[in-house]
PDB file of C-alpha atoms in Angstrom:
ATOM      1  CA  UNK A  67      75.506  97.807  40.216  1.00  0.00           C
ATOM      2  CA  UNK A  68      76.629  97.483  36.443  1.00  0.00           C
ATOM      3  CA  UNK A  69      73.115  95.894  35.643  1.00  0.00           C
ATOM      4  CA  UNK A  70      71.329  98.182  38.041  1.00  0.00           C
ATOM      5  CA  UNK A  71      72.599 101.058  36.146  1.00  0.00           C
ATOM      6  CA  UNK A  72      71.745  99.782  32.574  1.00  0.00           C
ATOM      7  CA  UNK A  73      68.116  99.170  33.612  1.00  0.00           C
ATOM      8  CA  UNK A  74      68.717 102.859  34.818  1.00  0.00           C
ATOM      9  CA  UNK A  75      69.321 104.055  31.733  1.00  0.00           C
ATOM     10  CA  UNK A  76      66.249 101.853  30.311  1.00  0.00           C
ATOM     11  CA  UNK A  77      64.013 104.208  33.066  1.00  0.00           C
ATOM     12  CA  UNK A  78      65.143 106.846  31.501  1.00  0.00           C
ATOM     13  CA  UNK A  79      64.141 106.282  28.527  1.00  0.00           C
ATOM     14  CA  UNK A  80      60.854 105.346  28.546  1.00  0.00           C
ATOM     15  CA  UNK A  81      60.162 108.681  30.599  1.00  0.00           C
ATOM     16  CA  UNK A  82      62.616 111.456  29.146  1.00  0.00           C
ATOM     17  CA  UNK A  83      59.503 113.629  29.247  1.00  0.00           C
ATOM     18  CA  UNK A  84      58.534 113.009  32.762  1.00  0.00           C
ATOM     19  CA  UNK A  85      59.569 114.064  36.265  1.00  0.00           C
ATOM     20  CA  UNK A  86      63.160 113.656  37.447  1.00  0.00           C
ATOM     21  CA  UNK A  87      61.780 111.043  40.502  1.00  0.00           C
ATOM     22  CA  UNK A  88      65.111 109.367  41.202  1.00  0.00           C
ATOM     23  CA  UNK A  89      63.641 107.986  44.562  1.00  0.00           C
ATOM     24  CA  UNK A  90      61.090 105.995  43.034  1.00  0.00           C
ATOM     25  CA  UNK A  91      63.325 104.643  40.449  1.00  0.00           C
ATOM     26  CA  UNK A  92      66.063 103.963  43.351  1.00  0.00           C
ATOM     27  CA  UNK A  93      63.268 101.937  44.957  1.00  0.00           C
ATOM     28  CA  UNK A  94      62.011 100.398  41.294  1.00  0.00           C
ATOM     29  CA  UNK A  95      65.767  98.770  41.405  1.00  0.00           C
ATOM     30  CA  UNK A  96      66.008  97.448  45.054  1.00  0.00           C
ATOM     31  CA  UNK A  97      68.432 100.272  46.153  1.00  0.00           C
ATOM     32  CA  UNK A  98      68.422 103.690  47.356  1.00  0.00           C
ATOM     33  CA  UNK A  99      68.719 107.077  45.691  1.00  0.00           C
ATOM     34  CA  UNK A 100      71.683 108.694  47.136  1.00  0.00           C
ATOM     35  CA  UNK A 101      73.635 105.347  46.501  1.00  0.00           C
ATOM     36  CA  UNK A 102      72.289 105.223  43.104  1.00  0.00           C
ATOM     37  CA  UNK A 103      73.274 108.592  41.896  1.00  0.00           C
ATOM     38  CA  UNK A 104      76.716 108.548  43.872  1.00  0.00           C
ATOM     39  CA  UNK A 105      77.606 105.260  41.921  1.00  0.00           C
ATOM     40  CA  UNK A 106      75.708 106.832  38.404  1.00  0.00           C
ATOM     41  CA  UNK A 107      77.887 110.326  38.750  1.00  0.00           C
ATOM     42  CA  UNK A 108      81.013 108.257  39.549  1.00  0.00           C
ATOM     43  CA  UNK A 109      81.115 105.737  36.847  1.00  0.00           C
ATOM     44  CA  UNK A 110      79.398 108.425  33.712  1.00  0.00           C
ATOM     45  CA  UNK A 111      81.535 111.268  34.857  1.00  0.00           C
ATOM     46  CA  UNK A 112      78.400 113.550  34.775  1.00  0.00           C
ATOM     47  CA  UNK A 113      75.370 113.776  37.024  1.00  0.00           C
ATOM     48  CA  UNK A 114      72.447 111.869  36.423  1.00  0.00           C
ATOM     49  CA  UNK A 115      70.279 115.199  36.288  1.00  0.00           C
ATOM     50  CA  UNK A 116      73.260 116.254  34.047  1.00  0.00           C
ATOM     51  CA  UNK A 117      72.211 112.465  31.381  1.00  0.00           C
ATOM     52  CA  UNK A 118      68.580 112.696  31.599  1.00  0.00           C
ATOM     53  CA  UNK A 119      68.543 117.242  30.379  1.00  0.00           C
ATOM     54  CA  UNK A 120      71.295 116.199  27.517  1.00  0.00           C
ATOM     55  CA  UNK A 121      69.598 112.936  26.507  1.00  0.00           C
ATOM     56  CA  UNK A 122      65.951 114.957  26.784  1.00  0.00           C
ATOM     57  CA  UNK A 123      67.621 117.747  24.648  1.00  0.00           C
ATOM     58  CA  UNK A 124      68.952 115.173  21.903  1.00  0.00           C
ATOM     59  CA  UNK A 125      65.517 113.310  21.431  1.00  0.00           C
ATOM     60  CA  UNK A 126      63.950 116.916  20.824  1.00  0.00           C
ATOM     61  CA  UNK A 127      66.501 117.955  18.504  1.00  0.00           C
ATOM     62  CA  UNK A 128      65.142 115.135  16.243  1.00  0.00           C
ATOM     63  CA  UNK A 129      61.874 116.467  16.315  1.00  0.00           C
ATOM     64  CA  UNK A 130      62.806 120.123  16.093  1.00  0.00           C
ATOM     65  CA  UNK A 131      65.154 118.926  12.452  1.00  0.00           C
ATOM     66  CA  UNK A 132      62.011 116.640  11.382  1.00  0.00           C
ATOM     67  CA  UNK A 133      59.485 119.672  11.502  1.00  0.00           C
ATOM     68  CA  UNK A 134      56.598 117.293  12.493  1.00  0.00           C
ATOM     69  CA  UNK A 135      54.932 119.396  15.308  1.00  0.00           C
ATOM     70  CA  UNK A 136      55.035 122.772  16.167  1.00  0.00           C
ATOM     71  CA  UNK A 137      57.564 124.211  18.424  1.00  0.00           C
ATOM     72  CA  UNK A 138      54.997 124.198  21.514  1.00  0.00           C
ATOM     73  CA  UNK A 139      54.149 120.419  20.543  1.00  0.00           C
ATOM     74  CA  UNK A 140      57.619 119.613  21.172  1.00  0.00           C
ATOM     75  CA  UNK A 141      58.436 121.441  24.166  1.00  0.00           C
ATOM     76  CA  UNK A 142      54.866 119.689  25.220  1.00  0.00           C
ATOM     77  CA  UNK A 143      56.143 116.557  24.379  1.00  0.00           C
ATOM     78  CA  UNK A 144      59.919 116.922  25.962  1.00  0.00           C
ATOM     79  CA  UNK A 145      57.836 117.929  29.981  1.00  0.00           C
ATOM     80  CA  UNK A 146      58.091 122.088  28.836  1.00  0.00           C
ATOM     81  CA  UNK A 147      55.152 123.986  29.912  1.00  0.00           C
ATOM     82  CA  UNK A 148      56.463 126.814  27.239  1.00  0.00           C
ATOM     83  CA  UNK A 149      58.119 127.299  24.126  1.00  0.00           C
ATOM     84  CA  UNK A 150      60.062 129.635  26.439  1.00  0.00           C
ATOM     85  CA  UNK A 151      61.410 127.402  28.636  1.00  0.00           C
ATOM     86  CA  UNK A 152      62.406 124.495  26.369  1.00  0.00           C
ATOM     87  CA  UNK A 153      64.194 127.565  24.264  1.00  0.00           C
ATOM     88  CA  UNK A 154      66.348 127.995  26.980  1.00  0.00           C
ATOM     89  CA  UNK A 155      66.883 124.496  28.279  1.00  0.00           C
ATOM     90  CA  UNK A 156      67.561 123.771  24.087  1.00  0.00           C
ATOM     91  CA  UNK A 157      70.011 126.609  23.904  1.00  0.00           C
ATOM     92  CA  UNK A 158      71.747 125.604  27.041  1.00  0.00           C
ATOM     93  CA  UNK A 159      72.289 122.061  25.840  1.00  0.00           C
ATOM     94  CA  UNK A 160      73.136 122.902  21.943  1.00  0.00           C
ATOM     95  CA  UNK A 161      74.182 126.241  21.590  1.00  0.00           C
ATOM     96  CA  UNK A 162      71.415 127.751  19.546  1.00  0.00           C
ATOM     97  CA  UNK A 163      67.499 128.000  19.881  1.00  0.00           C
ATOM     98  CA  UNK A 164      65.233 126.202  18.257  1.00  0.00           C
ATOM     99  CA  UNK A 165      64.350 127.816  15.755  1.00  0.00           C
ATOM    100  CA  UNK A 166      67.410 128.621  14.427  1.00  0.00           C
ATOM    101  CA  UNK A 167      68.202 124.492  14.377  1.00  0.00           C
ATOM    102  CA  UNK A 168      64.812 124.436  12.298  1.00  0.00           C
ATOM    103  CA  UNK A 169      65.768 126.218   9.819  1.00  0.00           C
ATOM    104  CA  UNK A 170      69.846 125.330   9.825  1.00  0.00           C
ATOM    105  CA  UNK A 171      69.760 121.736  10.993  1.00  0.00           C
ATOM    106  CA  UNK A 172      72.193 122.498  13.615  1.00  0.00           C
ATOM    107  CA  UNK A 173      74.838 122.896  15.456  1.00  0.00           C
ATOM    108  CA  UNK A 174      73.382 120.051  17.308  1.00  0.00           C
ATOM    109  CA  UNK A 175      75.546 118.493  20.479  1.00  0.00           C
ATOM    110  CA  UNK A 176      74.457 114.934  21.139  1.00  0.00           C
ATOM    111  CA  UNK A 177      74.347 112.971  23.851  1.00  0.00           C
ATOM    112  CA  UNK A 178      74.527 108.955  23.382  1.00  0.00           C
ATOM    113  CA  UNK A 179      72.546 106.843  25.329  1.00  0.00           C
ATOM    114  CA  UNK A 180      74.767 105.126  27.357  1.00  0.00           C
ATOM    115  CA  UNK A 181      75.887 101.842  28.326  1.00  0.00           C
ATOM    116  CA  UNK A 182      77.583 100.818  31.613  1.00  0.00           C
ATOM    117  CA  UNK A 183      80.000  97.716  30.681  1.00  0.00           C
ATOM    118  CA  UNK A 184      82.113  95.270  33.081  1.00  0.00           C
ATOM    119  CA  UNK A 185      85.691  95.763  32.449  1.00  0.00           C
ATOM    120  CA  UNK A 186      88.069  93.659  34.338  1.00  0.00           C
ATOM    121  CA  UNK A 187      90.630  95.692  36.742  1.00  0.00           C
ATOM    122  CA  UNK A 188      91.493  95.366  40.261  1.00  0.00           C
ATOM    123  CA  UNK A 189      94.753  94.051  39.810  1.00  0.00           C
ATOM    124  CA  UNK A 190      95.794  95.819  42.751  1.00  0.00           C
ATOM    125  CA  UNK A 191      94.283  94.686  46.019  1.00  0.00           C
ATOM    126  CA  UNK A 192      92.081  97.462  47.662  1.00  0.00           C
ATOM    127  CA  UNK A 193      93.338  97.693  51.431  1.00  0.00           C
ATOM    128  CA  UNK A 194      90.060  97.883  52.977  1.00  0.00           C
ATOM    129  CA  UNK A 195      88.496  97.240  56.585  1.00  0.00           C
ATOM    130  CA  UNK A 196      84.700  97.608  57.870  1.00  0.00           C
ATOM    131  CA  UNK A 197      83.849  98.354  61.107  1.00  0.00           C
ATOM    132  CA  UNK A 198      80.888  99.183  62.976  1.00  0.00           C
ATOM    133  CA  UNK A 199      80.955 102.374  64.904  1.00  0.00           C
ATOM    134  CA  UNK A 200      78.843 103.407  67.581  1.00  0.00           C
ATOM    135  CA  UNK A 201      77.286 107.218  67.858  1.00  0.00           C
ATOM    136  CA  UNK A 202      80.052 109.625  67.639  1.00  0.00           C
ATOM    137  CA  UNK A 203      80.381 113.661  67.418  1.00  0.00           C
ATOM    138  CA  UNK A 204      82.746 115.260  64.964  1.00  0.00           C
ATOM    139  CA  UNK A 205      83.553 118.793  66.097  1.00  0.00           C
ATOM    140  CA  UNK A 206      85.952 121.239  64.828  1.00  0.00           C
ATOM    141  CA  UNK A 207      85.548 124.183  62.093  1.00  0.00           C
ATOM    142  CA  UNK A 208      83.308 124.055  59.754  1.00  0.00           C
ATOM    143  CA  UNK A 209      82.793 126.008  56.472  1.00  0.00           C
ATOM    144  CA  UNK A 210      80.786 125.883  52.852  1.00  0.00           C
ATOM    145  CA  UNK A 211      83.223 125.053  50.196  1.00  0.00           C
ATOM    146  CA  UNK A 212      83.010 124.271  46.373  1.00  0.00           C
ATOM    147  CA  UNK A 213      83.328 120.334  45.560  1.00  0.00           C
ATOM    148  CA  UNK A 214      86.597 119.623  43.341  1.00  0.00           C
ATOM    149  CA  UNK A 215      87.030 116.446  41.890  1.00  0.00           C
ATOM    150  CA  UNK A 216      91.298 116.894  41.187  1.00  0.00           C
ATOM    151  CA  UNK A 217      93.690 118.225  42.999  1.00  0.00           C
ATOM    152  CA  UNK A 218      94.062 120.815  45.653  1.00  0.00           C
ATOM    153  CA  UNK A 219      90.678 122.739  46.939  1.00  0.00           C
ATOM    154  CA  UNK A 220      91.937 125.945  47.455  1.00  0.00           C
ATOM    155  CA  UNK A 221      89.194 127.249  49.714  1.00  0.00           C
ATOM    156  CA  UNK A 222      89.337 124.237  52.320  1.00  0.00           C
ATOM    157  CA  UNK A 223      93.668 125.003  52.120  1.00  0.00           C
ATOM    158  CA  UNK A 224      92.058 128.436  53.108  1.00  0.00           C
ATOM    159  CA  UNK A 225      89.834 127.434  55.664  1.00  0.00           C
ATOM    160  CA  UNK A 226      92.406 125.375  57.177  1.00  0.00           C
ATOM    161  CA  UNK A 227      95.477 127.926  56.987  1.00  0.00           C
ATOM    162  CA  UNK A 228      93.355 130.917  58.703  1.00  0.00           C
ATOM    163  CA  UNK A 229      93.148 128.293  61.605  1.00  0.00           C
ATOM    164  CA  UNK A 230      95.583 128.821  64.512  1.00  0.00           C
ATOM    165  CA  UNK A 231      98.375 126.458  65.270  1.00  0.00           C
ATOM    166  CA  UNK A 232      97.381 126.751  68.668  1.00  0.00           C
ATOM    167  CA  UNK A 233      93.536 125.830  67.747  1.00  0.00           C
ATOM    168  CA  UNK A 234      95.128 122.443  65.785  1.00  0.00           C
ATOM    169  CA  UNK A 235      96.531 121.282  69.207  1.00  0.00           C
ATOM    170  CA  UNK A 236      94.084 122.010  71.065  1.00  0.00           C
ATOM    171  CA  UNK A 237      91.530 119.578  68.423  1.00  0.00           C
ATOM    172  CA  UNK A 238      94.323 117.092  68.692  1.00  0.00           C
ATOM    173  CA  UNK A 239      93.662 117.085  72.508  1.00  0.00           C
ATOM    174  CA  UNK A 240      90.090 116.761  72.426  1.00  0.00           C
ATOM    175  CA  UNK A 241      90.467 113.596  70.154  1.00  0.00           C
ATOM    176  CA  UNK A 242      88.747 110.764  71.884  1.00  0.00           C
ATOM    177  CA  UNK A 243      87.803 107.967  69.330  1.00  0.00           C
ATOM    178  CA  UNK A 244      88.016 106.492  66.363  1.00  0.00           C
ATOM    179  CA  UNK A 245      88.214 108.004  63.582  1.00  0.00           C
ATOM    180  CA  UNK A 246      91.565 109.252  65.525  1.00  0.00           C
ATOM    181  CA  UNK A 247      93.570 112.881  65.045  1.00  0.00           C
ATOM    182  CA  UNK A 248      92.890 115.432  63.179  1.00  0.00           C
ATOM    183  CA  UNK A 249      90.562 114.834  60.150  1.00  0.00           C
ATOM    184  CA  UNK A 250      88.944 116.408  56.946  1.00  0.00           C
ATOM    185  CA  UNK A 251      84.955 115.464  57.021  1.00  0.00           C
ATOM    186  CA  UNK A 252      82.521 116.201  54.319  1.00  0.00           C
ATOM    187  CA  UNK A 253      79.149 116.990  54.956  1.00  0.00           C
ATOM    188  CA  UNK A 254      75.570 117.711  53.034  1.00  0.00           C
ATOM    189  CA  UNK A 255      77.193 116.864  49.493  1.00  0.00           C
ATOM    190  CA  UNK A 256      75.386 117.117  46.735  1.00  0.00           C
ATOM    191  CA  UNK A 257      73.410 113.791  45.334  1.00  0.00           C
ATOM    192  CA  UNK A 258      74.974 114.007  42.645  1.00  0.00           C
ATOM    193  CA  UNK A 259      78.598 115.146  43.841  1.00  0.00           C
ATOM    194  CA  UNK A 260      78.688 117.525  40.588  1.00  0.00           C
ATOM    195  CA  UNK A 261      81.893 119.364  40.443  1.00  0.00           C
ATOM    196  CA  UNK A 262      81.350 123.105  41.839  1.00  0.00           C
ATOM    197  CA  UNK A 263      78.523 122.391  44.116  1.00  0.00           C
ATOM    198  CA  UNK A 264      78.671 123.094  47.501  1.00  0.00           C
ATOM    199  CA  UNK A 265      79.114 120.864  50.904  1.00  0.00           C
ATOM    200  CA  UNK A 266      80.524 121.274  54.190  1.00  0.00           C
ATOM    201  CA  UNK A 267      83.648 120.646  55.233  1.00  0.00           C
ATOM    202  CA  UNK A 268      84.865 120.632  58.717  1.00  0.00           C
ATOM    203  CA  UNK A 269      88.190 120.252  60.123  1.00  0.00           C
ATOM    204  CA  UNK A 270      87.929 118.910  63.319  1.00  0.00           C
ATOM    205  CA  UNK A 271      88.331 115.768  65.580  1.00  0.00           C
ATOM    206  CA  UNK A 272      85.711 112.792  66.694  1.00  0.00           C
ATOM    207  CA  UNK A 273      84.575 112.638  69.913  1.00  0.00           C
ATOM    208  CA  UNK A 274      82.920 109.782  72.233  1.00  0.00           C
ATOM    209  CA  UNK A 275      78.855 110.415  71.814  1.00  0.00           C
ATOM    210  CA  UNK A 276      78.488 111.593  75.245  1.00  0.00           C
ATOM    211  CA  UNK A 277      81.769 114.120  75.503  1.00  0.00           C
ATOM    212  CA  UNK A 278      81.352 117.915  76.006  1.00  0.00           C
ATOM    213  CA  UNK A 279      82.927 119.816  73.973  1.00  0.00           C
ATOM    214  CA  UNK A 280      83.915 123.686  73.928  1.00  0.00           C
ATOM    215  CA  UNK A 281      80.877 126.010  73.042  1.00  0.00           C
ATOM    216  CA  UNK A 282      82.890 127.776  69.540  1.00  0.00           C
ATOM    217  CA  UNK A 283      83.477 124.542  68.322  1.00  0.00           C
ATOM    218  CA  UNK A 284      80.884 123.292  65.054  1.00  0.00           C
ATOM    219  CA  UNK A 285      79.354 120.172  65.704  1.00  0.00           C
ATOM    220  CA  UNK A 286      77.995 116.703  63.902  1.00  0.00           C
ATOM    221  CA  UNK A 287      76.529 114.202  65.103  1.00  0.00           C
ATOM    222  CA  UNK A 288      76.691 111.145  63.964  1.00  0.00           C
ATOM    223  CA  UNK A 289      74.805 107.911  64.170  1.00  0.00           C
ATOM    224  CA  UNK A 290      76.238 104.455  64.676  1.00  0.00           C
ATOM    225  CA  UNK A 291      76.344 102.628  61.879  1.00  0.00           C
ATOM    226  CA  UNK A 292      78.857 100.566  59.448  1.00  0.00           C
ATOM    227  CA  UNK A 293      81.483 102.201  58.090  1.00  0.00           C
ATOM    228  CA  UNK A 294      84.238 101.323  55.014  1.00  0.00           C
ATOM    229  CA  UNK A 295      87.379 102.370  55.606  1.00  0.00           C
ATOM    230  CA  UNK A 296      90.075 102.156  52.839  1.00  0.00           C
ATOM    231  CA  UNK A 297      93.621 103.243  53.504  1.00  0.00           C
ATOM    232  CA  UNK A 298      95.683 105.202  50.723  1.00  0.00           C
ATOM    233  CA  UNK A 299      99.345 106.289  50.236  1.00  0.00           C
ATOM    234  CA  UNK A 300     101.247 108.395  47.770  1.00  0.00           C
ATOM    235  CA  UNK A 301     100.917 112.005  46.742  1.00  0.00           C
ATOM    236  CA  UNK A 302      98.849 113.876  48.283  1.00  0.00           C
ATOM    237  CA  UNK A 303      96.006 114.702  47.188  1.00  0.00           C
ATOM    238  CA  UNK A 304      96.180 112.493  44.184  1.00  0.00           C
ATOM    239  CA  UNK A 305      95.946 109.258  45.887  1.00  0.00           C
ATOM    240  CA  UNK A 306      93.935 109.628  48.213  1.00  0.00           C
ATOM    241  CA  UNK A 307      91.392 110.785  45.284  1.00  0.00           C
ATOM    242  CA  UNK A 308      92.061 107.796  43.163  1.00  0.00           C
ATOM    243  CA  UNK A 309      91.309 105.699  45.928  1.00  0.00           C
ATOM    244  CA  UNK A 310      87.996 108.015  46.709  1.00  0.00           C
ATOM    245  CA  UNK A 311      87.410 107.271  42.531  1.00  0.00           C
ATOM    246  CA  UNK A 312      87.928 103.391  42.966  1.00  0.00           C
ATOM    247  CA  UNK A 313      85.198 103.136  45.655  1.00  0.00           C
ATOM    248  CA  UNK A 314      82.734 103.290  42.837  1.00  0.00           C
ATOM    249  CA  UNK A 315      84.802 102.079  40.121  1.00  0.00           C
ATOM    250  CA  UNK A 316      86.081  98.635  41.564  1.00  0.00           C
ATOM    251  CA  UNK A 317      84.779  97.843  45.579  1.00  0.00           C
ATOM    252  CA  UNK A 318      81.304  99.051  45.742  1.00  0.00           C
ATOM    253  CA  UNK A 319      80.081  96.956  42.188  1.00  0.00           C
ATOM    254  CA  UNK A 320      81.960  93.925  43.481  1.00  0.00           C
ATOM    255  CA  UNK A 321      80.884  94.293  47.289  1.00  0.00           C
ATOM    256  CA  UNK A 322      77.971  93.145  48.682  1.00  0.00           C
ATOM    257  CA  UNK A 323      77.425  96.951  50.298  1.00  0.00           C
ATOM    258  CA  UNK A 324      76.718 100.060  49.479  1.00  0.00           C
ATOM    259  CA  UNK A 325      76.632 104.141  50.883  1.00  0.00           C
ATOM    260  CA  UNK A 326      73.840 105.380  53.221  1.00  0.00           C
ATOM    261  CA  UNK A 327      73.753 108.963  54.243  1.00  0.00           C
ATOM    262  CA  UNK A 328      76.426 110.846  56.018  1.00  0.00           C
ATOM    263  CA  UNK A 329      79.628 112.435  56.321  1.00  0.00           C
ATOM    264  CA  UNK A 330      83.199 111.048  54.640  1.00  0.00           C
ATOM    265  CA  UNK A 331      85.718 111.533  56.500  1.00  0.00           C
ATOM    266  CA  UNK A 332      89.348 111.526  56.290  1.00  0.00           C
ATOM    267  CA  UNK A 333      91.931 110.921  58.472  1.00  0.00           C
ATOM    268  CA  UNK A 334      95.715 111.523  57.889  1.00  0.00           C
ATOM    269  CA  UNK A 335      98.183 108.913  59.178  1.00  0.00           C
ATOM    270  CA  UNK A 336     101.353 110.254  58.069  1.00  0.00           C
ATOM    271  CA  UNK A 337     102.445 112.371  55.968  1.00  0.00           C
ATOM    272  CA  UNK A 338     105.683 114.683  54.194  1.00  0.00           C
ATOM    273  CA  UNK A 339     106.065 117.956  56.275  1.00  0.00           C
ATOM    274  CA  UNK A 340     105.443 119.934  52.727  1.00  0.00           C
ATOM    275  CA  UNK A 341     101.923 117.150  52.429  1.00  0.00           C
ATOM    276  CA  UNK A 342     103.457 116.490  49.009  1.00  0.00           C
ATOM    277  CA  UNK A 343     102.538 112.428  50.295  1.00  0.00           C
ATOM    278  CA  UNK A 344     100.377 111.374  53.199  1.00  0.00           C
ATOM    279  CA  UNK A 345      98.935 108.207  54.451  1.00  0.00           C
ATOM    280  CA  UNK A 346      95.341 108.737  54.655  1.00  0.00           C
ATOM    281  CA  UNK A 347      92.290 106.445  55.859  1.00  0.00           C
ATOM    282  CA  UNK A 348      88.954 107.332  54.468  1.00  0.00           C
ATOM    283  CA  UNK A 349      85.580 106.498  56.163  1.00  0.00           C
ATOM    284  CA  UNK A 350      82.496 106.041  54.100  1.00  0.00           C
ATOM    285  CA  UNK A 351      79.335 105.412  55.703  1.00  0.00           C
ATOM    286  CA  UNK A 352      78.081 102.246  53.951  1.00  0.00           C
ATOM    287  CA  UNK A 353      75.109  99.568  55.214  1.00  0.00           C
ATOM    288  CA  UNK A 354      73.970  95.911  52.801  1.00  0.00           C
ATOM    289  CA  UNK A 355      73.194  95.945  49.782  1.00  0.00           C
TER     290      UNK A 355
END
């Protein structure tokens, strides 16, 4: 995976003015767009689209400062059809327009070219199992919420708190297959996992594919497939979020699996009364790399 990401950076450098055709890049690298975007954003700390934008504007700034072309020529060279669109994108990155930078030489905010390197990690083994599951259904109460990378998600907390206690018990009674118990489901995530982008959060349970469910519940149909199941234990949600991050930084780069599209599911196995600590299972849909 490290080599794949470095080859991706090479492709970005060769075509900073072209369209962001991540699907074509993924095919040329022998992987999928879904997995490539997730691994890049997890390891680089920014979405691929944001990195491309920053690199494009870094190279454009060098052209602006050198003054060898007019601004329209620079805009076209870097993939913009007008000086207005180019100026907006330029200002969003550098905090000043290209005309101002040409006069004063700055300010400029350069994005260095990324280089992914292997770091020796993994002294603590990850608790993971890989299981094949037939199709099943996720049923419960869904809401659109923003993605939060660290700490509690207040929108999810408010959504769950608004569900009456009796409804939690009704959902538990419906649970009929793995993953067992009340579940926290993330679906329809932004491909780059950018913080603040919206996802569908479902608080509910898993039932068998043919099971009937009350008509007032939201339903996600999950096709048959393979899942990597990671166990985390400790302060909540920090331990779970650390495990989620480690799947990208440690497990996927060293195992012959990649992410496939599908919901990401958290099952809480044990927890303190105040939810300060918890033991959880993180279910991620995978396929052979």
